[in-house]
Every structure is written in structure tokens, then in C-alpha cells.
Coordinates of C-alpha atoms in Angstrom, one line a residue:
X1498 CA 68.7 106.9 89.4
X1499 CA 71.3 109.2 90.9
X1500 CA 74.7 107.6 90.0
X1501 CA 77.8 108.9 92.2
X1502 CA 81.0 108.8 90.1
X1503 CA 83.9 108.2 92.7
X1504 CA 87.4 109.1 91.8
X1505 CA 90.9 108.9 94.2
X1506 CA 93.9 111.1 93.0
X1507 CA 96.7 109.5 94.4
X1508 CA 97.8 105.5 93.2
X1509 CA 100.6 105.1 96.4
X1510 CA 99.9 102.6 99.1
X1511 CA 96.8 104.4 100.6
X1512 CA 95.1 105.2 97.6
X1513 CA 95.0 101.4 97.6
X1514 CA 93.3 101.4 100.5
X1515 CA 90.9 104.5 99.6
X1516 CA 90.0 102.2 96.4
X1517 CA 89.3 99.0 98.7
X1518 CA 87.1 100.7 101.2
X1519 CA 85.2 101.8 98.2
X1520 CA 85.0 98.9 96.6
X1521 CA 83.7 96.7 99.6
X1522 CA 81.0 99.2 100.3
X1523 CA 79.9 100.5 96.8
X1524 CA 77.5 97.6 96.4
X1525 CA 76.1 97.6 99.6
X1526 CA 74.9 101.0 100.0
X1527 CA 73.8 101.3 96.7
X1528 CA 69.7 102.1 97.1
X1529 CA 66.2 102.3 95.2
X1530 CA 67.4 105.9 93.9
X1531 CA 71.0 105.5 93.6
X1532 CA 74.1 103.6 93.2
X1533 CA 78.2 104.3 93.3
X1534 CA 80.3 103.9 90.3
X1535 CA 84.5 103.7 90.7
X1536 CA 85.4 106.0 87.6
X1537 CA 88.8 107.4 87.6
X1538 CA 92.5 106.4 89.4
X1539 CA 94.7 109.3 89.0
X1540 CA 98.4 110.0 89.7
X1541 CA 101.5 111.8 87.6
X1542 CA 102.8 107.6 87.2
X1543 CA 100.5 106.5 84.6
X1544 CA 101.7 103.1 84.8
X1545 CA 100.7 103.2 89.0
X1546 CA 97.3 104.8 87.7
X1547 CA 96.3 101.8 85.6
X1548 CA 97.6 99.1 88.0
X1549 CA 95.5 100.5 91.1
X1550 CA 92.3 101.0 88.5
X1551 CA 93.0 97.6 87.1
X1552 CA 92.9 95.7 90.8
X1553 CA 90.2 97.6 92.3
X1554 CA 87.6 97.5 88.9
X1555 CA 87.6 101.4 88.4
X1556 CA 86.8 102.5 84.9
X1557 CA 89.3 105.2 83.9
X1558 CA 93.0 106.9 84.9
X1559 CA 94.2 110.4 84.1
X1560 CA 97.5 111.5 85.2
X1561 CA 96.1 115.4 85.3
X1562 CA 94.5 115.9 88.6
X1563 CA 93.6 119.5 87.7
X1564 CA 91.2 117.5 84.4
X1565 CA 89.7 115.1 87.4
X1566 CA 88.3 118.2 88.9
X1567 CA 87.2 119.8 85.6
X1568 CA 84.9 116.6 84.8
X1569 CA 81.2 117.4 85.7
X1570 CA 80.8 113.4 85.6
X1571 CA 82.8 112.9 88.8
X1572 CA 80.8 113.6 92.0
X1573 CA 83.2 112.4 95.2
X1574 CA 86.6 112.7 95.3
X1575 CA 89.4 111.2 97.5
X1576 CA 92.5 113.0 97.9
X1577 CA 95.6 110.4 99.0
X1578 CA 98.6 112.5 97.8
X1579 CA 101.7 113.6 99.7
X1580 CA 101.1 116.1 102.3
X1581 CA 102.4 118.7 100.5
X1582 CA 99.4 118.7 98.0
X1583 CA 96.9 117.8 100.4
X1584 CA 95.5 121.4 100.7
X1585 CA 96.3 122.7 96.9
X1586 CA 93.9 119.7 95.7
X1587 CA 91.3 119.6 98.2
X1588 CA 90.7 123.3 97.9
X1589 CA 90.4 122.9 94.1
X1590 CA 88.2 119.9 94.6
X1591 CA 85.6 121.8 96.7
X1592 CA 85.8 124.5 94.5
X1593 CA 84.7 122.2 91.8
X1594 CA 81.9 121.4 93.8
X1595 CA 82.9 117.7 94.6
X1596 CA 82.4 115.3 97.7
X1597 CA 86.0 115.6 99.0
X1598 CA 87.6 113.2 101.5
X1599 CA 91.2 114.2 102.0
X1600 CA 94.0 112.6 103.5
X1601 CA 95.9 113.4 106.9
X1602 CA 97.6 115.8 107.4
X1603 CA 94.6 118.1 106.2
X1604 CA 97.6 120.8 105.7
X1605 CA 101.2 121.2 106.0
X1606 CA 100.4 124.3 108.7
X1607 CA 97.4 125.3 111.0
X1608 CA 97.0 128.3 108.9
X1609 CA 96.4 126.2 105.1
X1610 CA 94.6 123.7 107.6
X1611 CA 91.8 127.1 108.6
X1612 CA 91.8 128.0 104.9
X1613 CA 90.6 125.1 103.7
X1614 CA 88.5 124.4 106.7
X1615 CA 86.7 127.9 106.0
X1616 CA 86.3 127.0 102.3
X1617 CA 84.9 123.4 103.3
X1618 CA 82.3 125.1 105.3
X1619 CA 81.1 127.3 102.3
X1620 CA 81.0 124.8 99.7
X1621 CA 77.9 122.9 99.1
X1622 CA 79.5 119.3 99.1
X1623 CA 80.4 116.8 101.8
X1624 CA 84.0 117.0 103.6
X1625 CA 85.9 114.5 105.9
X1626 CA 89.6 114.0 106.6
X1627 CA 90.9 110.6 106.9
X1628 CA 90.7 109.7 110.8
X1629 CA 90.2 106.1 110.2
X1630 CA 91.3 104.5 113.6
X1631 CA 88.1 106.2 115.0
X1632 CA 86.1 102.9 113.4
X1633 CA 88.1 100.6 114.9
X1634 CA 84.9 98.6 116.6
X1635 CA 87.0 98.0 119.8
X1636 CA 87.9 102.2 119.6
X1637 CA 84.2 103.2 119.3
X1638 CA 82.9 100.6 121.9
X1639 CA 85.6 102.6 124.6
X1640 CA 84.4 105.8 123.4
X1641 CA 80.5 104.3 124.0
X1642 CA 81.4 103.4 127.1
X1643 CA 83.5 106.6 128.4
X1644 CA 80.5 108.2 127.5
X1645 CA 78.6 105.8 129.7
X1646 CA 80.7 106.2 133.0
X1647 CA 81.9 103.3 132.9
X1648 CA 85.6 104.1 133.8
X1649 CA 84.4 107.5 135.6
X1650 CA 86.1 110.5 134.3
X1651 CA 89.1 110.3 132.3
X1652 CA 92.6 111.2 134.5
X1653 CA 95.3 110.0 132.5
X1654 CA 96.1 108.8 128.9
X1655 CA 98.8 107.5 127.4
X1656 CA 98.9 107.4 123.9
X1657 CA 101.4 106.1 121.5
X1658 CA 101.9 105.0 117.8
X1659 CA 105.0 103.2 117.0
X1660 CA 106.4 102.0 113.4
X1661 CA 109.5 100.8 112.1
X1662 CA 109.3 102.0 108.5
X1663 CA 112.1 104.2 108.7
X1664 CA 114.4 102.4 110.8
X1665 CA 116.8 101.6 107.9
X1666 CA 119.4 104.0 106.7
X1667 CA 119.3 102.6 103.8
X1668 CA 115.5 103.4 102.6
X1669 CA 115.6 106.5 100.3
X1670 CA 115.4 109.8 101.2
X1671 CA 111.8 110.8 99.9
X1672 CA 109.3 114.0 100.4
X1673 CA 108.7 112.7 104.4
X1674 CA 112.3 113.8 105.0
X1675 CA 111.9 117.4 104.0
X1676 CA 109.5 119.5 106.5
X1677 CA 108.4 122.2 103.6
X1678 CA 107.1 119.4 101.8
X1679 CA 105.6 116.8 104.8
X1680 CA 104.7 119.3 107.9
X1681 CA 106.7 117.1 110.0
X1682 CA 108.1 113.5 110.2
X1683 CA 106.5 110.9 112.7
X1684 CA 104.1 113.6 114.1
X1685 CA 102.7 114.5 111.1
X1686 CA 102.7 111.2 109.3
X1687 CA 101.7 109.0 112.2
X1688 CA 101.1 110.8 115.1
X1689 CA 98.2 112.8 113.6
X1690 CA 96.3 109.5 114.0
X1691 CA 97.3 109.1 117.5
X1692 CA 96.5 113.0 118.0
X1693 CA 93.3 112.7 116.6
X1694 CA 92.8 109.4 118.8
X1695 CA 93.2 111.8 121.9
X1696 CA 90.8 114.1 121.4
X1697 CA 88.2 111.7 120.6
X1698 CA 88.3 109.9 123.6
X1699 CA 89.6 113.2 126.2
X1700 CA 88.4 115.9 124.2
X1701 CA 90.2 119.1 123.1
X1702 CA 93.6 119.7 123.9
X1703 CA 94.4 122.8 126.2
X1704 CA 98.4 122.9 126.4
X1705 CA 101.2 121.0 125.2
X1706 CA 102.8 121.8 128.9
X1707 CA 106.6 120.1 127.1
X1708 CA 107.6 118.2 123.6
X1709 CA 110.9 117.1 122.5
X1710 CA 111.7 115.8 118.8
X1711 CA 114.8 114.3 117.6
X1712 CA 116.1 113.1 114.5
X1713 CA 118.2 110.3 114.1
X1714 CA 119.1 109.4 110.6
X1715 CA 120.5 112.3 109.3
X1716 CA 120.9 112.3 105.5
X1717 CA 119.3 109.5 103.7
X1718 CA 120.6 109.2 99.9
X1719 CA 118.8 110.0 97.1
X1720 CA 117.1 107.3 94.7
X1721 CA 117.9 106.5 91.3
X1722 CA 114.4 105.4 90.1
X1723 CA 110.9 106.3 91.4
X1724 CA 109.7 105.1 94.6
X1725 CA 106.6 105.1 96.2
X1726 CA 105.9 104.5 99.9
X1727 CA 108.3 102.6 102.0
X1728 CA 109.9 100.8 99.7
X1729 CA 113.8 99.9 98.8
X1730 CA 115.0 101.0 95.7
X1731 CA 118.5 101.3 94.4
X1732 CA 120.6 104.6 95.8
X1733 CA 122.5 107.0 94.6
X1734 CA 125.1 108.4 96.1
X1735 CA 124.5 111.6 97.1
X1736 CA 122.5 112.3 99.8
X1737 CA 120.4 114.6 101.2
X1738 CA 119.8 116.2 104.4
X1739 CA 116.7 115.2 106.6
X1740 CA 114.9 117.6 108.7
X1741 CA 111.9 115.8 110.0
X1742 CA 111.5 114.1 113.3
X1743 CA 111.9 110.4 113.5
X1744 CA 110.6 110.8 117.3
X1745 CA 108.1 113.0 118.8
X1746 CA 106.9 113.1 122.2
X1747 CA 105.2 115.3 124.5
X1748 CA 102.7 116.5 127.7
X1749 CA 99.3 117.1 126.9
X1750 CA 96.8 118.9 129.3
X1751 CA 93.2 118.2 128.3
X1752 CA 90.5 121.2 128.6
X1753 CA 89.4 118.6 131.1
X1754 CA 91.5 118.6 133.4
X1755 CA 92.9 114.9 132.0
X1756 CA 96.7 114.5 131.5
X1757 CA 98.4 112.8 128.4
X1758 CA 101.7 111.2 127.4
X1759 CA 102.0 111.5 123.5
X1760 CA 104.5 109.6 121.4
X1761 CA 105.1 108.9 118.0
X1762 CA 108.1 107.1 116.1
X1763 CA 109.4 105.7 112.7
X1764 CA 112.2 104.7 113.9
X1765 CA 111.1 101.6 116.1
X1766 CA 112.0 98.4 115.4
X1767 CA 110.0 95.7 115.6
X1768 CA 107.0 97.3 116.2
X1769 CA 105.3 97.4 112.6
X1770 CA 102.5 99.8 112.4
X1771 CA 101.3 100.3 116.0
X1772 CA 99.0 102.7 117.4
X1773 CA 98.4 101.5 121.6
X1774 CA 96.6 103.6 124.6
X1775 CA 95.5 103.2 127.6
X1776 CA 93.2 105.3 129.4
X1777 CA 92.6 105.5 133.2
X1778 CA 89.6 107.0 135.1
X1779 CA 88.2 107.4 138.5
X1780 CA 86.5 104.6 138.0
X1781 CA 89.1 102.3 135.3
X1782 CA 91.3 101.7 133.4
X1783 CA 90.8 100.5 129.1
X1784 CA 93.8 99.0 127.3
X1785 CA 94.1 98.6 123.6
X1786 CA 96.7 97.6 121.1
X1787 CA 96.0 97.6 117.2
X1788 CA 97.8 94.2 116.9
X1789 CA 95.1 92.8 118.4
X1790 CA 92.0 95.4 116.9
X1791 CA 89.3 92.8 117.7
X1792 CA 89.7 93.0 121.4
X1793 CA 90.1 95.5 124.2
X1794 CA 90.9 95.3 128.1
X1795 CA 88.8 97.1 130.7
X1796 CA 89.4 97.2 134.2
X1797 CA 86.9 98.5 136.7
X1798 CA 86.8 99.1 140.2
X1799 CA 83.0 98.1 140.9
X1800 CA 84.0 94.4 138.8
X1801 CA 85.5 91.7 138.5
X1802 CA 87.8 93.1 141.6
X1803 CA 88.9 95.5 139.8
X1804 CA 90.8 93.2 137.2
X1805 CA 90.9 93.3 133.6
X1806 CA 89.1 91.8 131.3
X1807 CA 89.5 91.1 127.7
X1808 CA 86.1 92.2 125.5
X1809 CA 86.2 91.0 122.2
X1810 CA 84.5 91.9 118.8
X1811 CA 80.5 91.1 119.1
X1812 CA 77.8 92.7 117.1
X1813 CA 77.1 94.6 119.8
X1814 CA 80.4 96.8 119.4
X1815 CA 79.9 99.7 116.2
X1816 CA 79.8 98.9 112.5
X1817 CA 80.0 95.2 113.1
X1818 CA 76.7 94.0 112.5
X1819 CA 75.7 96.2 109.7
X1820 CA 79.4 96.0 107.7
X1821 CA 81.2 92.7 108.1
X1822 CA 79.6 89.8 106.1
X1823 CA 79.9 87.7 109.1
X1824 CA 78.8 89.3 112.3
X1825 CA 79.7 87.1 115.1
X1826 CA 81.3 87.1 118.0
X1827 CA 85.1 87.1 118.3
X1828 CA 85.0 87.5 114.4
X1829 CA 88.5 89.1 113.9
X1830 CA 88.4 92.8 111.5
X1831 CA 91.6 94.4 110.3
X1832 CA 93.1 97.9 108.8
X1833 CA 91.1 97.6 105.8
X1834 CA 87.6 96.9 107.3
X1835 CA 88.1 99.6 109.8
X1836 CA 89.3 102.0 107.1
X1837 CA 86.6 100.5 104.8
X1838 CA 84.0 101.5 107.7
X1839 CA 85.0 105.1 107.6
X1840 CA 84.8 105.1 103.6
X1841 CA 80.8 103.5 103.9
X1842 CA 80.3 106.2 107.0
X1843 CA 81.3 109.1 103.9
X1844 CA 79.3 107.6 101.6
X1845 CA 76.2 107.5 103.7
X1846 CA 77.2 111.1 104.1
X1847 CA 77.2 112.0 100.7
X1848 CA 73.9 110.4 99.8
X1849 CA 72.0 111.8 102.8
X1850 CA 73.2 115.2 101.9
X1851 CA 74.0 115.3 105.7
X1852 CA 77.8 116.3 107.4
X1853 CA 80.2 113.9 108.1
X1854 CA 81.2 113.7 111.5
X1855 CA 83.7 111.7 113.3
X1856 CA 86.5 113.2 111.1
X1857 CA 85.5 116.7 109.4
X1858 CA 87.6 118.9 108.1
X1859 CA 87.4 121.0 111.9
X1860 CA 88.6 117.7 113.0
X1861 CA 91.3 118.2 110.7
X1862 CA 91.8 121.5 111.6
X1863 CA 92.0 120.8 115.3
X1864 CA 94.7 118.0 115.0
X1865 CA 96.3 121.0 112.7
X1866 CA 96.5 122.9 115.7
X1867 CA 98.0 120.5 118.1
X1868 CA 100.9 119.0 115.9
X1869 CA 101.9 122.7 115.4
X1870 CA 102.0 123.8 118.9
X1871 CA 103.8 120.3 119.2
X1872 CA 106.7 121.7 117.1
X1873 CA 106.7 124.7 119.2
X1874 CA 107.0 123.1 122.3
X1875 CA 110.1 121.4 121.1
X1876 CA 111.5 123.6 119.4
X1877 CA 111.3 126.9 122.0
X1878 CA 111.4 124.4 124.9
X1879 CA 108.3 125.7 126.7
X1880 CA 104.9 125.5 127.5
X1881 CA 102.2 125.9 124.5
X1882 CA 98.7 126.8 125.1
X1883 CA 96.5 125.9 122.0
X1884 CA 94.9 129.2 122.2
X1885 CA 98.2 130.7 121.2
X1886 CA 97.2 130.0 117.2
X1887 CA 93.4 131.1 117.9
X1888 CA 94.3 133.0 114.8
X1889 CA 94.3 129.6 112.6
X1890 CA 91.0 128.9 114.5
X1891 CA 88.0 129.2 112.3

């Protein structure tokens, strides 16, 4: 009986969710010849280690990430640290020979993002990045039926992801505010996602034919105690400077010949955690919002009169009938199932000794490219052609 010893380094918010996707599936795809054990939480706070081990039933914690790696016990690794050591620890993971799933941004630049990509394809275990909104049921059944022809060829998408999280001046200035240590603010934090959304219903991205970024909030001030995600702590009061964007935006050409509108922001109230497309074709038109992630809209030309229609969840969309306990229609799935699905898809991966698609480290690498040539854009006000950092290609 092959046992796979599973453990995330990183006990902020999304290790949380690394450790429920885990969790819900480790039972489920355990088999006649093997079965998934939830070993180790690790992170520098000890105190967060044991409290995300505790509520998720793994065994150990470690606050040494490097002695994670070094044990010949662990066999899959998930990597849900700041972006600044998203690279440093996956590299040293698949060096280690480990199963490595590794957080978004894959790499603060294009050029870490093609290292590791390189290494990943040279190492002899399995390697994702996190792309979870790909498993959204509703997002996979729009990508089935794009493939189809059901709205005709894709002319247009608009593609945004809106949060609030940052829309207080009074939330703590943290490592998201300093561009060595996050990449970039909104674009790298959230609109990877949407990004990575892009391509996997258009395909690659050409140019980024014009981008603007802004910052709003300035200087946040610095916290007194340790904070972890979003959260309010009590201030000092010194401040320090941020130079991330709280708003990115831009023109995407597809290698297509489809056109995108691109937009990300922190700064939005009201709007929670929001990631919304739509998508027109010769044919139609598909609407989707992920406050509602159990439905979509499709409008086509040759039905219904060419008015929409809402499609809700029904076993016949992706991962529904084989991963919810209750596979029925209209049955409602949330952030944590989808993200849940993509954690079952990379341990399937893992035991079938097999790549991971939907989400591999060239995915990762790829998205690399585009929020850099985002930057660009902005920055130099002009055009930037993808093929302009065919050096960070693999």
C-alpha cells in the first residue's frame, strides 16, 4: 500500500483552503494500492501552524520549510506562501523530488517563472500552479461548449475580477504593497486568475495593444503585531510607501484574432471577491458571475430568439457527478468545492504518475508572461507584443 504523505507550507488564509481541498478528497480517492495521509502544516508562526493542522486533522507542523523538504516521508507538497517565496520553495521542493503544487503567481518575474518552469519539466514529480477558477462547473461547461461551436468563434471578451479588500486606508501595509516582494498589486494577486481565465477560454495572448495601472492609497502604516491576510490589526504610526497597483486594466489581442477588455481591482467597494466575463461569438454570447458560480447565461442566435438563458449546475456540467456528495440539479457549489476539485484533479495526477493539465507550471509560465508585458504596457505607454520576452519562453 503506497501511502502519499501530503504537506502545505504556508498556514495564511489559502493554506486553509489547500488543507480543505485535501481533506474532502483524501478519502475518496484513496484506492486498492494506495491512500493519502495529511502529515505536516508548516509556516515561521508556530502558533498558525498548529491551529491550521489542528482544524484540518493533519498530523504534524514544523516552522522550517527547508526540514519539510529534507523529510523522505513527505511525497506532495503545496506551496501557499507570499509571492515572494513562491519560486525559492517550489524550486527546492522539486529538487527534493516532491509532488509540488504551487500557488499563483508561479514567480515574481517571467524570467524566475521560466526557471522554475524548466526545472519542473526535468524533475520526475508532478507540477501544477493554482488556477482554481478553471473548475468552476459553470467555467468548464462554457469552455465544453466553445469547443462545441456553440457560440461560433470567440470575437470579444471582457474579463474582470473585482475585490474590495484593500479599499480601507486603514488595513496595514503588508508584503502586497511592495512590488520586489508581490510582482504587482491587483494584477498579480487577482488578476492572474482572471488572466489565466482568458486564455483558457480565447487561447494565448498575442499583444497587450494598451494598459494603464494606478495606485490610489499611497502609504498604508505599518502594523504593530503580526497579521496575516486581510485582516485589521492595530497601527503604528509610521507608514510606508506603496508601489503596487490597486487597479489594472488593459487591451488584449488574442493569437485568434479575438479582442479583450482586462481589469482587475482591490480597491472596489462592494464587490467582495468577484471574478465576471462575458464572452461573445459569431454565434453568442455566455455570461458568468462568481456570485452566482452554480449558473451561467448563454445567448444564441439559432435559440430561444436569440435570448439568454440561465443553465444551472446539473450532473451533466464537469466534476459534479463524480465530486459533490449530492449530484443534482440546481445543487449550489462554492469557492471551496471548486478549489477542492482542482486539489482531487492533482491528486489523481500524482497517483497516475500522469501530468497535470489545466494549470501546469507552463500555464504558470504563460500568465508570467502576460502580467509582465501588462506592466510594460503601462508603464512605457505602448503596445506589447508577448513575443517581446520570448527569452523567458521555455
Amino acid at each position: 500500500m503506497k501511502t502519499y504523505n501530503i504537506a502545505i507550507i504556508g498556514a495564511g488564509m489559502i493554506g486553509a483552503a489547500h488543507a480543505s481541498g485535501y481533506r474532502a478528497h483524501q478519502a475518496r480517492l484513496a484506492g486498492a494500492n494506495h491512500q493519502f495521509n495529511l502529515h505536516t502544516v508548516c509556516d515561521a508562526r508556530e502558533d498558525a501552524a498548529q491551529e491550521l493542522a489542528r482544524v484540518w486533522g493533519f498530523a504534524h507542523t514544523s516552522s522550517d520549510w527547508q526540514a519539510v523538504l529534507n523529510n523522505p516521508d513527505i511525497d506532495i507538497v503545496s506551496v501557499a506562501l507570499p509571492n515572494f517565496l513562491h519560486a525559492e520553495v517550489a524550486a527546492a521542493a522539486l529538487r527534493a523530488g516532491k509532488h509540488v503544487l504551487c500557488e499563483k503567481p508561479l514567480a515574481l518575474t517571467a524570467a524566475q517563472a521560466k526557471e522554475l518552469t524548466e526545472l519542473a519539466a526535468s524533475s520526475k514529480g508532478i507540477n501544477g500552479s493554482v488556477f482554481n477558477y478553471r473548475r468552476i462547473p459553470a467555467i468548464s461547461m462554457i469552455k465544453q461548449l466553445i469547443e462545441q461551436g456553440e457560440i461560433g468563434t470567440p470575437t470579444h471578451l471582457l474579463v474582470q475580477y473585482q475585490t474590495g479588500y484593500a479599499a480601507d486606508p486603514l488595513l496595514p501595509h503588508s508584503w502586497r504593497y511592495t512590488e520586489s516582494r508581490a510582482g504587482g498589486g491587483a494584477l498579480h494577486d487577482i488578476g492572474a486568475h482572471a488572466i489565466d481565465i482568458a486564455r483558457f477560454l480565447c487561447g494565448d495572448i498575442l499583444e497587450i495593444v494598451g494598459a494603464t495601472e494606478d495606485t490610489f492609497i499611497k502609504h498604508r502604516y505599518l502594523p504593530l503585531t503580526a497579521n496575516a491576510g486581510h485582516s485589521h490589526v492595530t497601527l503604528s504610526d509610521q507608514s510606508a510607501v506603496v508601489d503596487t497597483d490597486d487597479i489594472s486594466s488593459c487591451v488584449l489581442r488574442f493569437n485568434s484574432g479575438c479582442q479583450g477588455l482586462f481589469s482587475a481591482s482591490r480597491v472596489t467597494v462592494g464587490m467582495g471577491n468577484t471574478l465576471s466575463f462575458t464572452l461573445t461569438g459569431s454565434k453568442g454570447t455566455v455570461l458568468f458571475n462568481s456570485e452566482r458560480p452554480g449558473e451561467f447565461q448563454i445567448a444564441r442566435a439559432s435559440k430561444e430568439s436569440g435570448a439568454f438563458v440561465t443553465r444551472a449546475n446539473n450532473p451533466a456540467f464537469p466534476y459534479l457527478s463524480d465530486l459533490i456528495p449530492v449530484p443534482h440539479d440546481g445543487v449550489a457549489i462554492g469557492y471551496a468545492e471548486g478549489f477542492g476539485f482542482m486539489i482531487a484533479e492533482f491528486m489523481q495526477a500524482v497517483v497516475e504518475n500522469r501530468p497535470y493539465s489545466k494549470g501546469s507550471f507552463a500555464d504558470g509560465l504563460a500568465v508570467a508572461l502576460v502580467l509582465e508585458a501588462i506592466q510594460h504596457a503601462a508603464r512605457e505607454r505602448r503596445p506589447v507584443s508577448i513575443s517581446e520576452f520570448a527569452g523567458a519562453q521555455p
